[in-house]
JSON list of C-alpha atoms in Angstrom, two decimals:
[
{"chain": "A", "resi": 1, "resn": "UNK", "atom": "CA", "xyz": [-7.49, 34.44, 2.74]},
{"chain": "A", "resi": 2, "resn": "UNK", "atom": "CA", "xyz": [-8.63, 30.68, 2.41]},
{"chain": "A", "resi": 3, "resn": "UNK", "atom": "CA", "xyz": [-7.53, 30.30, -0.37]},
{"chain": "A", "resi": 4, "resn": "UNK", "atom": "CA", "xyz": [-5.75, 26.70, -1.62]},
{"chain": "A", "resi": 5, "resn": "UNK", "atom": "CA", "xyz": [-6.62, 25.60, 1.75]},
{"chain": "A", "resi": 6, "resn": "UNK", "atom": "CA", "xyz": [-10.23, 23.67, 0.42]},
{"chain": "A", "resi": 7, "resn": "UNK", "atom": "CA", "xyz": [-10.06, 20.26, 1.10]},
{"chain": "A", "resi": 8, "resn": "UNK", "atom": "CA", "xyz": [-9.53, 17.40, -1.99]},
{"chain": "A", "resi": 9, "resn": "UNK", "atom": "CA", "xyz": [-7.49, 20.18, -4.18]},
{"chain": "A", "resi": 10, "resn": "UNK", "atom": "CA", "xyz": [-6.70, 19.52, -7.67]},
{"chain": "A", "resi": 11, "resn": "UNK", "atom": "CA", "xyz": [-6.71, 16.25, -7.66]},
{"chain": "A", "resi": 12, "resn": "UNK", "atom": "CA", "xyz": [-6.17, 14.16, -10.89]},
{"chain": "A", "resi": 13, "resn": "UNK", "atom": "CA", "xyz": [-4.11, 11.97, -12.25]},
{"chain": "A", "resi": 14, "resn": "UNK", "atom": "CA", "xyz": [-1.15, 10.97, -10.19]},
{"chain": "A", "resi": 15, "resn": "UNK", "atom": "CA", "xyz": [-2.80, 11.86, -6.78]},
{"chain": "A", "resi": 16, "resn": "UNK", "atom": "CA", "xyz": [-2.91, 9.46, -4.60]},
{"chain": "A", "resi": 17, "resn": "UNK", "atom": "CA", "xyz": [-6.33, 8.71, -2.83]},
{"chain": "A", "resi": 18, "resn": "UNK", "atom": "CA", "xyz": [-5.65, 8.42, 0.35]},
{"chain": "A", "resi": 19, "resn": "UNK", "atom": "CA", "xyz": [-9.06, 6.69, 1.31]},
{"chain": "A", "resi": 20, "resn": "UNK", "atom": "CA", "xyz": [-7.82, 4.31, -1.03]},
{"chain": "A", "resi": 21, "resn": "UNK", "atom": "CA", "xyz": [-4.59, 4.01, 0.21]},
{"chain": "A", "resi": 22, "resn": "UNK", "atom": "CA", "xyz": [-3.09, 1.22, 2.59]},
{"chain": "A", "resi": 23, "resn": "UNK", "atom": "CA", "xyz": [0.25, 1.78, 3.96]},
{"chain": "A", "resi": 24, "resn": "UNK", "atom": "CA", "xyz": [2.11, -1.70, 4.77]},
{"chain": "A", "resi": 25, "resn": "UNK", "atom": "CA", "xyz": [4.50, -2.12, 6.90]},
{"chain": "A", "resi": 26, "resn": "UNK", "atom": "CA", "xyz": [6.91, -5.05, 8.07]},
{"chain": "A", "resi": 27, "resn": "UNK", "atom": "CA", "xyz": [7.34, -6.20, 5.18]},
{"chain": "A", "resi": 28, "resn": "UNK", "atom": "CA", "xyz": [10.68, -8.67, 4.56]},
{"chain": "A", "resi": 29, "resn": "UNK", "atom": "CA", "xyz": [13.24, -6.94, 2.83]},
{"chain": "A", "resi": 30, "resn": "UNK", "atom": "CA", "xyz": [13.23, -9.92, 0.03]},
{"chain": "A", "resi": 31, "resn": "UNK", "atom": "CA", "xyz": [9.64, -9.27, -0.96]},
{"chain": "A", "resi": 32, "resn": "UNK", "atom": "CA", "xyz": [8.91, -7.91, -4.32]},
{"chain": "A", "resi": 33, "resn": "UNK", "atom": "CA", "xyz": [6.02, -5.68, -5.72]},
{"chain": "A", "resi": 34, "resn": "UNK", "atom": "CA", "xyz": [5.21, -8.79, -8.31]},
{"chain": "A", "resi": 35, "resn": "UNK", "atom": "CA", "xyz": [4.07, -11.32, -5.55]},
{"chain": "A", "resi": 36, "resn": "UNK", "atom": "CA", "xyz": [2.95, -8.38, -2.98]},
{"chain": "A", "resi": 37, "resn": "UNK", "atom": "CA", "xyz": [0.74, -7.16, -5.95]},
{"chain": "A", "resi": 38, "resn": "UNK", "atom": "CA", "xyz": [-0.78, -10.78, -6.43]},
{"chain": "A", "resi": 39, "resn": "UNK", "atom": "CA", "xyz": [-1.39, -11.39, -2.50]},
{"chain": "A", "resi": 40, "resn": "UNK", "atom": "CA", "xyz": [-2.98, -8.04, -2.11]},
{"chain": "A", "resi": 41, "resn": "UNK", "atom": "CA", "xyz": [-5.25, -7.98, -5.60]},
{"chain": "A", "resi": 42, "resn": "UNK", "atom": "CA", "xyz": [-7.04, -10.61, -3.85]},
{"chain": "A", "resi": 43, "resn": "UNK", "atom": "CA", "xyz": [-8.37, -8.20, -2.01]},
{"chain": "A", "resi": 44, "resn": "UNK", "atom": "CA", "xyz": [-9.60, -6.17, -4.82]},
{"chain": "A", "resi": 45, "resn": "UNK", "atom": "CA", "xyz": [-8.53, -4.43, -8.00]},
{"chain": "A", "resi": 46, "resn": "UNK", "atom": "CA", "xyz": [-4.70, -2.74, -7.64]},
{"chain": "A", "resi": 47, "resn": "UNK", "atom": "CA", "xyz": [-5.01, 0.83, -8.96]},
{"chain": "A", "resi": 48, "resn": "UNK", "atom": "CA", "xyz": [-1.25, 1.51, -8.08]},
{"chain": "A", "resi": 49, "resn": "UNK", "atom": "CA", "xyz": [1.70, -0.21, -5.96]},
{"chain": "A", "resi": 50, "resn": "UNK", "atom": "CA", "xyz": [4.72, 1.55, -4.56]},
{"chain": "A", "resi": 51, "resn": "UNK", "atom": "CA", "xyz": [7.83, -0.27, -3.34]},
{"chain": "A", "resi": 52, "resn": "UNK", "atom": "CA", "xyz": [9.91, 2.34, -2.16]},
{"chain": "A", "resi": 53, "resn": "UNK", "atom": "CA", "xyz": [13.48, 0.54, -2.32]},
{"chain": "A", "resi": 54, "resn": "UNK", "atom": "CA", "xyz": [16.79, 2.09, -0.09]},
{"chain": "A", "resi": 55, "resn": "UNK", "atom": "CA", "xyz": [19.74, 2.92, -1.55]},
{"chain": "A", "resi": 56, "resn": "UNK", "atom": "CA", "xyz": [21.01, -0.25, -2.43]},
{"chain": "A", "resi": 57, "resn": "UNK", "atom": "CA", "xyz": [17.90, -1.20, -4.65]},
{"chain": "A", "resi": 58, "resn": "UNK", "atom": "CA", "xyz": [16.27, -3.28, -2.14]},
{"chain": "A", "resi": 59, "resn": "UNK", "atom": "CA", "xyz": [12.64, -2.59, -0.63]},
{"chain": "A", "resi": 60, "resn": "UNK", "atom": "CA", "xyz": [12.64, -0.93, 2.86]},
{"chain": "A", "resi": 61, "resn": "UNK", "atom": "CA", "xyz": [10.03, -3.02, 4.45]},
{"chain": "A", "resi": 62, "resn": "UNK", "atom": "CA", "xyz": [7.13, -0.59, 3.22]},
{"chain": "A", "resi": 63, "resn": "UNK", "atom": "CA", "xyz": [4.83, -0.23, 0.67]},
{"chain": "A", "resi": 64, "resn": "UNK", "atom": "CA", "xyz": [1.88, 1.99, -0.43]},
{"chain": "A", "resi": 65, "resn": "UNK", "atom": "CA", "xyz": [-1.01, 0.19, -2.51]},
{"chain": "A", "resi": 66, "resn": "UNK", "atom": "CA", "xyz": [-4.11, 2.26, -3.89]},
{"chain": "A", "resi": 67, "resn": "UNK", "atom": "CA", "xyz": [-6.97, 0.53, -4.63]},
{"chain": "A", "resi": 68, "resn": "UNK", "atom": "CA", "xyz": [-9.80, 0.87, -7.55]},
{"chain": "A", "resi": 69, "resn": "UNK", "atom": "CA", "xyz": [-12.51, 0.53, -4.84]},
{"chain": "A", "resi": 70, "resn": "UNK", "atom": "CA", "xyz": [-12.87, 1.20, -0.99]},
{"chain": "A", "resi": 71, "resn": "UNK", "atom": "CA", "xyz": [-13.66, -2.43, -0.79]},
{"chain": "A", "resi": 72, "resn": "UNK", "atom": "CA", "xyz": [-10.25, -3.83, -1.71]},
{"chain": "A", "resi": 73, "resn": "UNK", "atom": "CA", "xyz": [-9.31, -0.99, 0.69]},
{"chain": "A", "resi": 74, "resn": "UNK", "atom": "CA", "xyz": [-11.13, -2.71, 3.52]},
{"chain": "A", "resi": 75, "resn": "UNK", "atom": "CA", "xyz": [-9.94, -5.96, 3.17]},
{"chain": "A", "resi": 76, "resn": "UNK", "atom": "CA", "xyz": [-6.97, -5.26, 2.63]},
{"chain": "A", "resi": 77, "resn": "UNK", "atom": "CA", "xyz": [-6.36, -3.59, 6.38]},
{"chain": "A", "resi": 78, "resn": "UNK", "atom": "CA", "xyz": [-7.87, -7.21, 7.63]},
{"chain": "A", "resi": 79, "resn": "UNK", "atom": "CA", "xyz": [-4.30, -7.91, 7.14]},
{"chain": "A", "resi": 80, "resn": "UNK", "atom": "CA", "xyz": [-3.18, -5.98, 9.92]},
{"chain": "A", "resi": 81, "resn": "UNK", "atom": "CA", "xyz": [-0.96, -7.96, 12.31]},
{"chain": "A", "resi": 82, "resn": "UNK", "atom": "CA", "xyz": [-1.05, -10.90, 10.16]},
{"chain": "A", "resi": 83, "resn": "UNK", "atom": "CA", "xyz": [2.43, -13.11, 9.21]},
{"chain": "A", "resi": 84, "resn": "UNK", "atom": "CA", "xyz": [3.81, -12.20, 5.64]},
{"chain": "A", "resi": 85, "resn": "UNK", "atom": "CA", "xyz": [6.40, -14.02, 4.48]},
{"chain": "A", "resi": 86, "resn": "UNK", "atom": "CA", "xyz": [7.43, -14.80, 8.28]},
{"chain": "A", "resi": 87, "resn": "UNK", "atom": "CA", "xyz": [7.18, -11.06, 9.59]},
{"chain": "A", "resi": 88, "resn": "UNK", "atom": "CA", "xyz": [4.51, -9.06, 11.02]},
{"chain": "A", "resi": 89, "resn": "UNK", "atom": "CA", "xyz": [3.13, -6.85, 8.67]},
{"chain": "A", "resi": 90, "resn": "UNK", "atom": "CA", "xyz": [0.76, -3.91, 9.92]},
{"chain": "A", "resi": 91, "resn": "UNK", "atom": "CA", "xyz": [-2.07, -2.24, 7.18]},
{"chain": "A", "resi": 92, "resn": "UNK", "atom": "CA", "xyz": [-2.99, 1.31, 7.78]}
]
């Protein structure tokens, strides 16, 4: 029938955009969304930064960060394979 199958959806607030989206990964469990949102808003405006922490309250390594504009987006993945806080991390 097609239908709900059109590409973008709803959309609105509290979607992510994906083409906004980085995905980081590698991160050391100590770091915390304060200084990771300072190192990466030097790539560009921060629209939204998730931390997703385990059980225990501490961050798994990961984290999500949308961007205002493409841009940040963009420099942001030249920080793929780069030492953070003495671990690889790898931008998607």
């Amino acid at each position: 029938d097609g239908k709900g199958k059109g590409k973008d959806g709803k959309g609105g607030k509290g979607s992510g955009n994906d083409e906004l989206t980085v995905f980081v990964r590698g991160l050391p469990f100590s770091a915390e969304e304060e200084s990771l949102r300072k190192d990466f808003a030097e790539c560009g405006e921060i629209e939204r930064l998730s931390l997703p922490l385990n059980d225990e309250g501490k961050p798994k390594g990961i984290a999500f960060i949308q961007y205002k504009e493409k841009a940040g987006c963009d420099k942001a993945l030249e920080f793929d394979n780069t030492d953070y806080g003495g671990r690889t991390i790898f931008v998607r």
